[in-house]
Each structure stands twice: as structure tokens, then as C-alpha cells.
Short mmCIF file of N, CA and C in Angstrom, two decimals:
data_model
loop_
_atom_site.label_atom_id
_atom_site.label_comp_id
_atom_site.label_asym_id
_atom_site.label_seq_id
_atom_site.Cartn_x
_atom_site.Cartn_y
_atom_site.Cartn_z
N MET A 1 10.15 74.12 -97.80
CA MET A 1 11.22 73.87 -96.96
C MET A 1 12.48 74.01 -97.92
N LYS A 2 13.65 74.73 -97.65
CA LYS A 2 14.62 74.65 -98.59
C LYS A 2 15.78 73.62 -97.82
N LYS A 3 16.01 72.72 -98.78
CA LYS A 3 16.88 71.70 -98.24
C LYS A 3 18.15 71.68 -99.29
N ILE A 4 19.32 71.62 -98.57
CA ILE A 4 20.56 71.80 -99.43
C ILE A 4 21.59 70.95 -98.93
N ILE A 5 22.17 70.36 -100.04
CA ILE A 5 23.32 69.49 -99.95
C ILE A 5 24.43 70.25 -100.27
N ALA A 6 25.39 70.70 -99.06
CA ALA A 6 26.12 71.72 -99.44
C ALA A 6 27.71 70.79 -99.61
N PHE A 7 28.42 71.51 -100.47
CA PHE A 7 29.94 71.01 -100.96
C PHE A 7 30.71 72.15 -101.09
N SER A 8 32.01 71.98 -100.89
CA SER A 8 32.98 72.81 -101.14
C SER A 8 33.92 72.27 -102.37
N LEU A 9 34.37 73.19 -103.20
CA LEU A 9 35.14 72.79 -104.36
C LEU A 9 36.16 73.69 -104.71
N TRP A 10 37.43 73.34 -104.74
CA TRP A 10 38.51 74.13 -105.44
C TRP A 10 39.60 73.34 -106.06
N GLY A 11 40.24 73.87 -106.97
CA GLY A 11 41.39 73.09 -107.61
C GLY A 11 40.99 72.24 -108.69
N ASP A 12 41.80 71.38 -109.31
CA ASP A 12 41.57 70.72 -110.59
C ASP A 12 41.74 69.27 -110.22
N THR A 13 41.70 68.75 -108.96
CA THR A 13 42.05 67.29 -108.77
C THR A 13 40.70 66.57 -109.15
N PRO A 14 40.93 65.69 -110.25
CA PRO A 14 39.78 64.85 -110.70
C PRO A 14 39.03 64.22 -109.43
N MET A 15 39.61 63.70 -108.58
CA MET A 15 38.98 63.15 -107.53
C MET A 15 37.77 63.87 -106.82
N TYR A 16 38.08 65.16 -106.89
CA TYR A 16 37.17 66.00 -106.52
C TYR A 16 36.27 66.60 -107.36
N THR A 17 36.76 67.25 -108.68
CA THR A 17 35.92 67.69 -109.83
C THR A 17 34.85 66.77 -110.34
N VAL A 18 35.35 65.52 -110.71
CA VAL A 18 34.47 64.46 -111.14
C VAL A 18 33.62 63.95 -110.04
N GLY A 19 33.98 63.86 -108.75
CA GLY A 19 33.11 63.55 -107.97
C GLY A 19 31.92 64.69 -107.68
N ALA A 20 32.42 65.92 -107.71
CA ALA A 20 31.28 67.05 -107.72
C ALA A 20 30.25 66.72 -108.74
N VAL A 21 30.84 66.69 -110.14
CA VAL A 21 29.69 66.46 -110.82
C VAL A 21 28.87 65.13 -110.91
N ARG A 22 29.35 64.11 -110.31
CA ARG A 22 28.87 62.84 -110.16
C ARG A 22 27.64 63.05 -109.04
N ASN A 23 28.17 63.81 -107.99
CA ASN A 23 27.07 63.90 -106.96
C ASN A 23 26.03 64.89 -107.23
N ALA A 24 26.30 65.81 -108.21
CA ALA A 24 25.24 66.63 -108.66
C ALA A 24 24.33 65.92 -109.43
N GLU A 25 24.75 65.15 -110.23
CA GLU A 25 23.91 64.07 -110.99
C GLU A 25 23.19 63.23 -110.24
N LEU A 26 23.75 62.80 -109.08
CA LEU A 26 22.96 61.82 -108.35
C LEU A 26 21.89 62.25 -107.36
N VAL A 27 22.08 63.36 -106.92
CA VAL A 27 21.01 64.11 -105.99
C VAL A 27 19.73 64.05 -106.53
N PRO A 28 19.32 64.42 -107.66
CA PRO A 28 18.01 64.21 -108.02
C PRO A 28 17.66 62.77 -108.08
N GLU A 29 18.47 61.92 -108.37
CA GLU A 29 18.25 60.36 -108.48
C GLU A 29 17.80 59.78 -107.07
N VAL A 30 18.81 60.29 -106.37
CA VAL A 30 18.86 59.72 -104.79
C VAL A 30 17.80 60.36 -103.90
N TYR A 31 17.88 61.72 -103.95
CA TYR A 31 17.07 62.38 -103.02
C TYR A 31 15.56 63.03 -103.57
N GLY A 32 15.65 62.93 -104.99
CA GLY A 32 14.18 63.42 -105.43
C GLY A 32 14.42 64.80 -105.69
N ASP A 33 13.18 65.48 -105.87
CA ASP A 33 13.25 67.02 -106.28
C ASP A 33 13.25 67.86 -105.17
N SER A 34 13.25 67.43 -103.92
CA SER A 34 13.07 68.49 -102.76
C SER A 34 14.33 68.89 -102.29
N TRP A 35 15.61 68.29 -102.77
CA TRP A 35 16.91 68.91 -102.17
C TRP A 35 17.56 69.50 -103.38
N THR A 36 18.40 70.45 -103.02
CA THR A 36 19.32 70.96 -104.13
C THR A 36 20.75 70.77 -103.53
N SER A 37 21.51 70.67 -104.42
CA SER A 37 23.13 70.44 -104.37
C SER A 37 23.51 72.01 -104.54
N ARG A 38 24.41 72.35 -103.61
CA ARG A 38 25.04 73.72 -103.59
C ARG A 38 26.44 73.48 -103.63
N PHE A 39 27.57 73.99 -104.58
CA PHE A 39 28.75 73.96 -104.64
C PHE A 39 29.26 75.51 -104.24
N TYR A 40 30.17 75.50 -103.34
CA TYR A 40 30.85 76.74 -103.00
C TYR A 40 32.14 76.58 -103.72
N ILE A 41 32.67 77.37 -104.72
CA ILE A 41 33.57 77.10 -105.66
C ILE A 41 34.81 78.29 -105.50
N SER A 42 36.14 78.02 -105.89
CA SER A 42 37.20 79.01 -105.92
C SER A 42 36.92 79.18 -107.48
N ASN A 43 38.03 80.21 -107.85
CA ASN A 43 38.15 80.57 -109.26
C ASN A 43 39.03 79.64 -110.04
N ASP A 44 39.70 78.86 -109.17
CA ASP A 44 40.64 78.03 -110.05
C ASP A 44 40.01 76.50 -110.35
N VAL A 45 38.79 76.27 -110.03
CA VAL A 45 38.11 75.32 -110.58
C VAL A 45 37.77 75.26 -112.17
N PRO A 46 38.15 74.32 -113.04
CA PRO A 46 38.22 74.28 -114.42
C PRO A 46 36.66 74.86 -114.84
N SER A 47 36.98 75.66 -115.85
CA SER A 47 35.65 76.23 -116.46
C SER A 47 34.74 75.06 -116.88
N GLU A 48 35.09 74.05 -117.41
CA GLU A 48 34.34 72.90 -118.01
C GLU A 48 33.63 72.23 -116.95
N VAL A 49 34.33 72.12 -115.65
CA VAL A 49 33.57 71.83 -114.76
C VAL A 49 32.49 72.55 -114.08
N VAL A 50 32.78 73.73 -113.86
CA VAL A 50 31.86 74.81 -113.35
C VAL A 50 30.53 74.74 -114.52
N GLU A 51 30.81 74.80 -115.76
CA GLU A 51 29.66 74.77 -116.80
C GLU A 51 28.79 73.48 -116.47
N LYS A 52 29.42 72.41 -116.57
CA LYS A 52 28.78 71.07 -116.40
C LYS A 52 27.78 71.14 -115.16
N LEU A 53 28.52 71.73 -113.92
CA LEU A 53 27.77 71.96 -112.83
C LEU A 53 26.51 72.60 -112.92
N LYS A 54 26.71 73.92 -113.73
CA LYS A 54 25.72 74.74 -113.86
C LYS A 54 24.70 74.18 -114.77
N SER A 55 24.95 73.22 -115.61
CA SER A 55 23.92 72.70 -116.67
C SER A 55 23.06 71.63 -115.89
N LEU A 56 23.34 71.30 -114.82
CA LEU A 56 22.78 70.17 -114.06
C LEU A 56 21.50 70.68 -113.18
N PRO A 57 20.42 69.82 -113.19
CA PRO A 57 19.03 70.11 -112.27
C PRO A 57 19.57 70.16 -111.01
N GLN A 58 18.72 71.28 -110.35
CA GLN A 58 18.79 71.25 -108.81
C GLN A 58 20.15 71.57 -108.10
N THR A 59 20.92 72.26 -108.96
CA THR A 59 22.51 72.56 -108.81
C THR A 59 22.57 74.16 -108.72
N GLU A 60 23.18 74.42 -107.60
CA GLU A 60 23.67 75.92 -107.53
C GLU A 60 24.92 76.15 -107.31
N ILE A 61 25.73 76.92 -108.02
CA ILE A 61 26.85 77.45 -107.82
C ILE A 61 26.99 78.77 -107.00
N VAL A 62 28.03 79.03 -106.02
CA VAL A 62 28.38 80.07 -105.31
C VAL A 62 29.94 80.10 -105.51
N ASN A 63 30.21 81.23 -106.41
CA ASN A 63 31.58 81.67 -106.73
C ASN A 63 32.16 82.42 -105.75
N LEU A 64 33.24 81.80 -105.13
CA LEU A 64 33.96 82.69 -103.97
C LEU A 64 35.09 83.23 -104.27
N ASN A 65 35.48 84.50 -104.00
CA ASN A 65 36.63 85.05 -104.55
C ASN A 65 37.75 84.95 -103.51
N GLU A 66 38.09 83.66 -103.05
CA GLU A 66 38.93 83.35 -101.80
C GLU A 66 40.03 82.58 -102.51
N PRO A 67 41.04 82.45 -101.70
CA PRO A 67 42.29 81.88 -102.16
C PRO A 67 41.72 80.28 -102.11
N PRO A 68 42.29 79.36 -103.14
CA PRO A 68 42.22 77.92 -103.25
C PRO A 68 42.98 77.24 -102.21
N ASP A 69 42.73 77.21 -100.94
CA ASP A 69 43.51 76.48 -99.96
C ASP A 69 42.77 75.61 -98.88
N TRP A 70 43.15 74.80 -98.23
CA TRP A 70 42.65 73.91 -97.29
C TRP A 70 41.36 74.64 -96.70
N PHE A 71 41.32 76.00 -96.31
CA PHE A 71 40.30 76.74 -95.80
C PHE A 71 39.08 76.56 -96.38
N GLY A 72 38.98 76.34 -97.69
CA GLY A 72 38.10 76.00 -98.60
C GLY A 72 36.87 74.99 -98.01
N MET A 73 37.42 73.88 -97.38
CA MET A 73 36.60 72.83 -96.70
C MET A 73 35.50 73.70 -95.97
N PHE A 74 35.78 74.85 -95.37
CA PHE A 74 34.77 75.42 -94.41
C PHE A 74 33.71 76.03 -95.19
N TRP A 75 33.89 76.35 -96.60
CA TRP A 75 32.87 77.29 -97.21
C TRP A 75 31.60 76.56 -97.12
N ARG A 76 31.41 75.39 -97.37
CA ARG A 76 30.04 74.47 -97.34
C ARG A 76 29.07 75.18 -96.02
N PHE A 77 29.76 75.41 -95.14
CA PHE A 77 29.09 75.57 -93.85
C PHE A 77 28.48 76.96 -94.12
N LEU A 78 28.48 77.72 -95.08
CA LEU A 78 27.98 79.05 -95.19
C LEU A 78 26.48 78.90 -95.49
N ALA A 79 25.99 77.61 -96.04
CA ALA A 79 24.59 77.12 -96.23
C ALA A 79 23.88 77.00 -95.14
N ILE A 80 24.33 77.12 -93.91
CA ILE A 80 23.48 77.27 -92.65
C ILE A 80 22.57 78.41 -92.76
N ASP A 81 23.10 79.67 -93.20
CA ASP A 81 22.44 80.92 -93.08
C ASP A 81 21.41 81.00 -94.26
N ASP A 82 21.25 79.96 -95.17
CA ASP A 82 20.46 80.08 -96.35
C ASP A 82 19.58 78.83 -96.52
N SER A 83 19.11 77.95 -95.50
CA SER A 83 18.57 76.81 -95.80
C SER A 83 17.45 76.63 -94.58
N ASP A 84 16.69 75.65 -94.66
CA ASP A 84 15.87 75.32 -93.40
C ASP A 84 16.65 74.06 -92.90
N VAL A 85 17.04 73.13 -93.81
CA VAL A 85 17.83 71.99 -93.20
C VAL A 85 19.06 71.94 -94.47
N VAL A 86 20.08 71.55 -94.03
CA VAL A 86 21.17 71.41 -94.79
C VAL A 86 21.94 70.18 -94.20
N ILE A 87 22.74 69.52 -95.29
CA ILE A 87 23.49 68.56 -94.95
C ILE A 87 25.03 69.01 -95.75
N PHE A 88 25.97 68.44 -94.93
CA PHE A 88 27.58 68.77 -95.53
C PHE A 88 28.19 67.53 -96.08
N ARG A 89 28.40 67.48 -97.28
CA ARG A 89 29.21 66.25 -97.72
C ARG A 89 30.18 66.70 -98.53
N ASP A 90 31.20 65.76 -98.73
CA ASP A 90 32.47 65.64 -99.45
C ASP A 90 32.30 65.30 -100.73
N THR A 91 33.07 66.13 -101.85
CA THR A 91 32.85 65.60 -103.40
C THR A 91 33.42 64.45 -103.64
N ASP A 92 34.47 64.07 -102.79
CA ASP A 92 35.17 62.70 -103.20
C ASP A 92 34.30 61.61 -102.52
N SER A 93 33.13 61.61 -102.08
CA SER A 93 32.21 60.44 -101.60
C SER A 93 30.84 60.59 -102.23
N ARG A 94 30.42 59.49 -102.62
CA ARG A 94 29.29 59.56 -103.48
C ARG A 94 28.13 59.51 -102.69
N ILE A 95 26.97 60.24 -102.92
CA ILE A 95 25.66 60.33 -102.49
C ILE A 95 25.07 58.94 -102.55
N THR A 96 24.58 58.34 -101.43
CA THR A 96 23.89 57.10 -101.67
C THR A 96 22.48 56.88 -101.32
N GLN A 97 21.92 55.92 -101.36
CA GLN A 97 20.39 55.53 -100.71
C GLN A 97 20.57 55.24 -99.50
N ARG A 98 21.48 54.37 -99.16
CA ARG A 98 21.87 54.45 -97.34
C ARG A 98 21.68 55.68 -96.72
N GLU A 99 22.52 56.51 -97.49
CA GLU A 99 22.54 57.83 -96.75
C GLU A 99 21.14 58.60 -96.75
N ARG A 100 20.54 58.60 -97.80
CA ARG A 100 19.19 59.10 -97.87
C ARG A 100 18.43 58.54 -96.90
N LEU A 101 18.30 57.31 -96.69
CA LEU A 101 17.32 56.72 -95.66
C LEU A 101 17.79 57.20 -94.16
N ALA A 102 19.28 57.31 -94.12
CA ALA A 102 19.53 57.91 -92.90
C ALA A 102 18.98 59.26 -92.53
N VAL A 103 19.20 60.04 -93.49
CA VAL A 103 18.87 61.45 -93.39
C VAL A 103 17.21 61.57 -93.30
N GLU A 104 16.40 60.85 -93.87
CA GLU A 104 15.03 60.65 -93.70
C GLU A 104 14.62 60.24 -92.21
N GLU A 105 15.45 59.39 -91.69
CA GLU A 105 15.23 58.92 -90.46
C GLU A 105 15.45 60.10 -89.45
N TRP A 106 16.52 60.90 -89.72
CA TRP A 106 16.91 61.80 -88.90
C TRP A 106 15.88 62.98 -89.01
N LEU A 107 15.38 63.29 -90.02
CA LEU A 107 14.27 64.48 -90.34
C LEU A 107 12.98 64.10 -89.49
N SER A 108 12.68 63.00 -89.60
CA SER A 108 11.45 62.51 -88.90
C SER A 108 11.77 62.28 -87.42
N SER A 109 12.90 62.42 -86.84
CA SER A 109 13.13 62.29 -85.45
C SER A 109 12.86 63.82 -84.77
N GLY A 110 12.99 64.86 -85.39
CA GLY A 110 12.88 66.06 -84.65
C GLY A 110 14.14 66.71 -84.16
N ARG A 111 15.19 65.80 -84.34
CA ARG A 111 16.44 66.13 -83.79
C ARG A 111 17.14 67.39 -84.48
N THR A 112 17.93 68.19 -83.90
CA THR A 112 18.70 69.14 -84.47
C THR A 112 19.80 68.89 -85.44
N LEU A 113 20.52 67.91 -84.92
CA LEU A 113 21.83 67.67 -85.70
C LEU A 113 21.68 65.94 -86.18
N HIS A 114 22.40 65.95 -87.20
CA HIS A 114 22.50 64.59 -87.81
C HIS A 114 24.08 64.42 -88.02
N ILE A 115 24.57 63.25 -87.59
CA ILE A 115 25.99 62.81 -87.59
C ILE A 115 25.94 61.48 -88.27
N MET A 116 26.88 61.38 -89.42
CA MET A 116 27.16 60.09 -90.04
C MET A 116 28.37 59.58 -89.63
N ARG A 117 28.45 58.15 -89.33
CA ARG A 117 29.67 57.62 -89.29
C ARG A 117 29.56 56.09 -89.67
N ASP A 118 30.17 55.89 -90.97
CA ASP A 118 29.71 54.66 -91.46
C ASP A 118 31.05 53.66 -92.00
N HIS A 119 32.10 54.18 -91.34
CA HIS A 119 33.50 53.39 -91.61
C HIS A 119 34.19 53.38 -90.56
N PRO A 120 35.06 52.43 -90.48
CA PRO A 120 36.02 52.42 -89.26
C PRO A 120 36.96 53.35 -89.14
N TYR A 121 37.31 54.29 -90.18
CA TYR A 121 38.24 55.37 -89.98
C TYR A 121 37.40 56.72 -89.52
N HIS A 122 36.14 56.54 -89.45
CA HIS A 122 35.23 57.93 -89.06
C HIS A 122 35.39 58.07 -87.76
N SER A 123 36.30 58.36 -87.07
CA SER A 123 36.77 58.32 -85.67
C SER A 123 36.56 59.73 -84.86
N GLU A 124 36.45 60.62 -85.53
CA GLU A 124 36.07 61.93 -84.99
C GLU A 124 34.45 62.26 -84.49
N PRO A 125 34.30 63.08 -83.41
CA PRO A 125 33.04 63.17 -82.99
C PRO A 125 32.07 63.62 -84.38
N ILE A 126 32.65 64.21 -85.06
CA ILE A 126 31.75 64.95 -86.30
C ILE A 126 32.73 65.30 -87.36
N MET A 127 32.65 64.40 -88.44
CA MET A 127 33.52 64.60 -89.50
C MET A 127 32.80 65.70 -90.44
N GLY A 128 33.75 66.77 -91.08
CA GLY A 128 33.38 67.73 -91.52
C GLY A 128 32.26 67.60 -93.03
N GLY A 129 32.25 66.43 -93.75
CA GLY A 129 31.48 66.06 -94.56
C GLY A 129 30.46 65.05 -94.43
N MET A 130 30.19 64.97 -93.29
CA MET A 130 29.31 63.85 -92.74
C MET A 130 28.13 64.33 -91.72
N TRP A 131 27.60 65.46 -91.79
CA TRP A 131 26.77 65.78 -90.58
C TRP A 131 25.91 66.94 -91.52
N GLY A 132 24.63 67.03 -90.72
CA GLY A 132 23.81 67.95 -91.08
C GLY A 132 22.84 68.75 -89.90
N CYS A 133 22.05 69.63 -90.20
CA CYS A 133 21.29 70.16 -89.11
C CYS A 133 20.07 71.05 -89.65
N VAL A 134 19.19 71.06 -88.74
CA VAL A 134 17.95 72.14 -88.93
C VAL A 134 18.63 73.38 -88.60
N SER A 135 18.70 74.12 -89.65
CA SER A 135 19.41 75.37 -89.54
C SER A 135 18.80 76.43 -88.72
N ASN A 136 17.54 76.61 -88.48
CA ASN A 136 17.13 77.70 -87.46
C ASN A 136 17.36 76.99 -86.15
N LYS A 137 17.18 75.77 -85.91
CA LYS A 137 17.55 75.40 -84.49
C LYS A 137 18.90 75.55 -84.00
N ILE A 138 19.95 75.30 -84.81
CA ILE A 138 21.23 75.37 -84.55
C ILE A 138 21.68 76.79 -84.42
N VAL A 139 21.28 77.71 -85.31
CA VAL A 139 21.74 79.10 -85.34
C VAL A 139 21.31 79.58 -83.96
N THR A 140 19.98 79.27 -83.69
CA THR A 140 19.50 79.68 -82.31
C THR A 140 20.14 79.61 -81.36
N GLN A 141 20.50 78.10 -81.23
CA GLN A 141 21.43 77.63 -80.15
C GLN A 141 22.80 78.25 -80.10
N ILE A 142 23.41 78.29 -81.20
CA ILE A 142 24.68 79.36 -81.39
C ILE A 142 24.62 80.68 -80.92
N ASN A 143 23.57 81.43 -81.20
CA ASN A 143 23.33 82.83 -80.95
C ASN A 143 23.22 82.96 -79.65
N GLN A 144 22.52 82.13 -78.92
CA GLN A 144 22.33 82.12 -77.40
C GLN A 144 23.35 81.44 -76.67
N ASN A 145 24.49 81.22 -77.30
CA ASN A 145 25.73 80.67 -76.70
C ASN A 145 25.31 79.45 -75.70
N GLN A 146 24.06 78.63 -76.29
CA GLN A 146 23.86 77.35 -75.39
C GLN A 146 24.70 76.27 -75.62
N HIS A 147 24.73 75.36 -74.62
CA HIS A 147 25.41 73.96 -74.79
C HIS A 147 24.24 73.26 -75.62
N ILE A 148 24.76 72.37 -76.70
CA ILE A 148 23.95 71.51 -77.24
C ILE A 148 23.48 70.42 -76.71
N PRO A 149 22.51 69.95 -76.12
CA PRO A 149 22.29 68.98 -75.22
C PRO A 149 22.23 67.50 -75.99
N ASN A 150 22.75 66.35 -75.52
CA ASN A 150 22.93 65.32 -76.08
C ASN A 150 21.59 64.67 -76.96
N ASN A 151 20.40 65.16 -76.29
CA ASN A 151 19.33 64.64 -76.83
C ASN A 151 18.81 65.28 -78.33
N LEU A 152 19.69 66.37 -78.39
CA LEU A 152 19.44 66.89 -79.94
C LEU A 152 20.31 66.10 -81.02
N LEU A 153 21.10 65.35 -80.35
CA LEU A 153 22.11 64.76 -81.50
C LEU A 153 21.50 63.42 -82.10
#
């Protein structure tokens, strides 16, 4: 089963670039060897950051020839097409054991979607970097233009 933790990364802001490297380092420690970090990056990410990410185990880089702007936050969702299970995360938030336990509980539940809200400011129904899905189930639902019932959430 292909399990991906997908991130978007553009620019040279340390909050995001350092965070990307740290998350890539944490994934094997926190999730073990069954998950892969995948970073969808633009050409303006500093080369030393890209090289560091490439050197880390269980880490994939997808170079996108796209303009580095806010639309980049959506790149990570491309992983739905290339995984069995995918979770979407932000590079400025660290991977944690608490998160892993929540993901494991979700996977054992048989539900299609996983939504994390663990802070008072997480007020949106789905935060862009705090959800995941069983890819084939969600794609089937979208392709069939079906409403996603509450029992899948």
C-alpha cells in the first residue's frame, strides 16, 4: 500500500524551508518505514534545501514548473492520483506522535476521509494541511459526482 504525506513548498522563507527539511527527517521516526514524504516544489526553493530533501530517506521531490505564488498550496493535492492513502500537511507544522496515532485510528476505522482539528483556531470544516483520504474511495466518489455522506468522515 502506497502511503504519502504530501507537502507544497515554494520560496525561501525559513519557516517553510526549514520546516520541510525537519518534517522529512521526522517522517521515518514518527511514521516508520511505510510512509513517504512527498514535496511538490517550485523552482525558487533554494538548491541547498532541495538537495537536503533529496538526501533524506523516504522522501520524494516533484519539481513543478509553476509560478511561486499562493496557488502552490494546492500542489500537494496532486498526490491523490498517485497513492492508496494520502495525508496533506503544512511545512510550518511538525509531524507528531499524536498525529500518527490519530491517523492510525482513522485508517483502522475504514472511513474515507480524515480531518484533524487540534487547535482553537482550526475553525474551518477542512484545513488544507490537516486532512487525508483513502485515494481510490474519494476519487470514485468525485468521479461519480456523489455527495460524501457524513459516515465517511
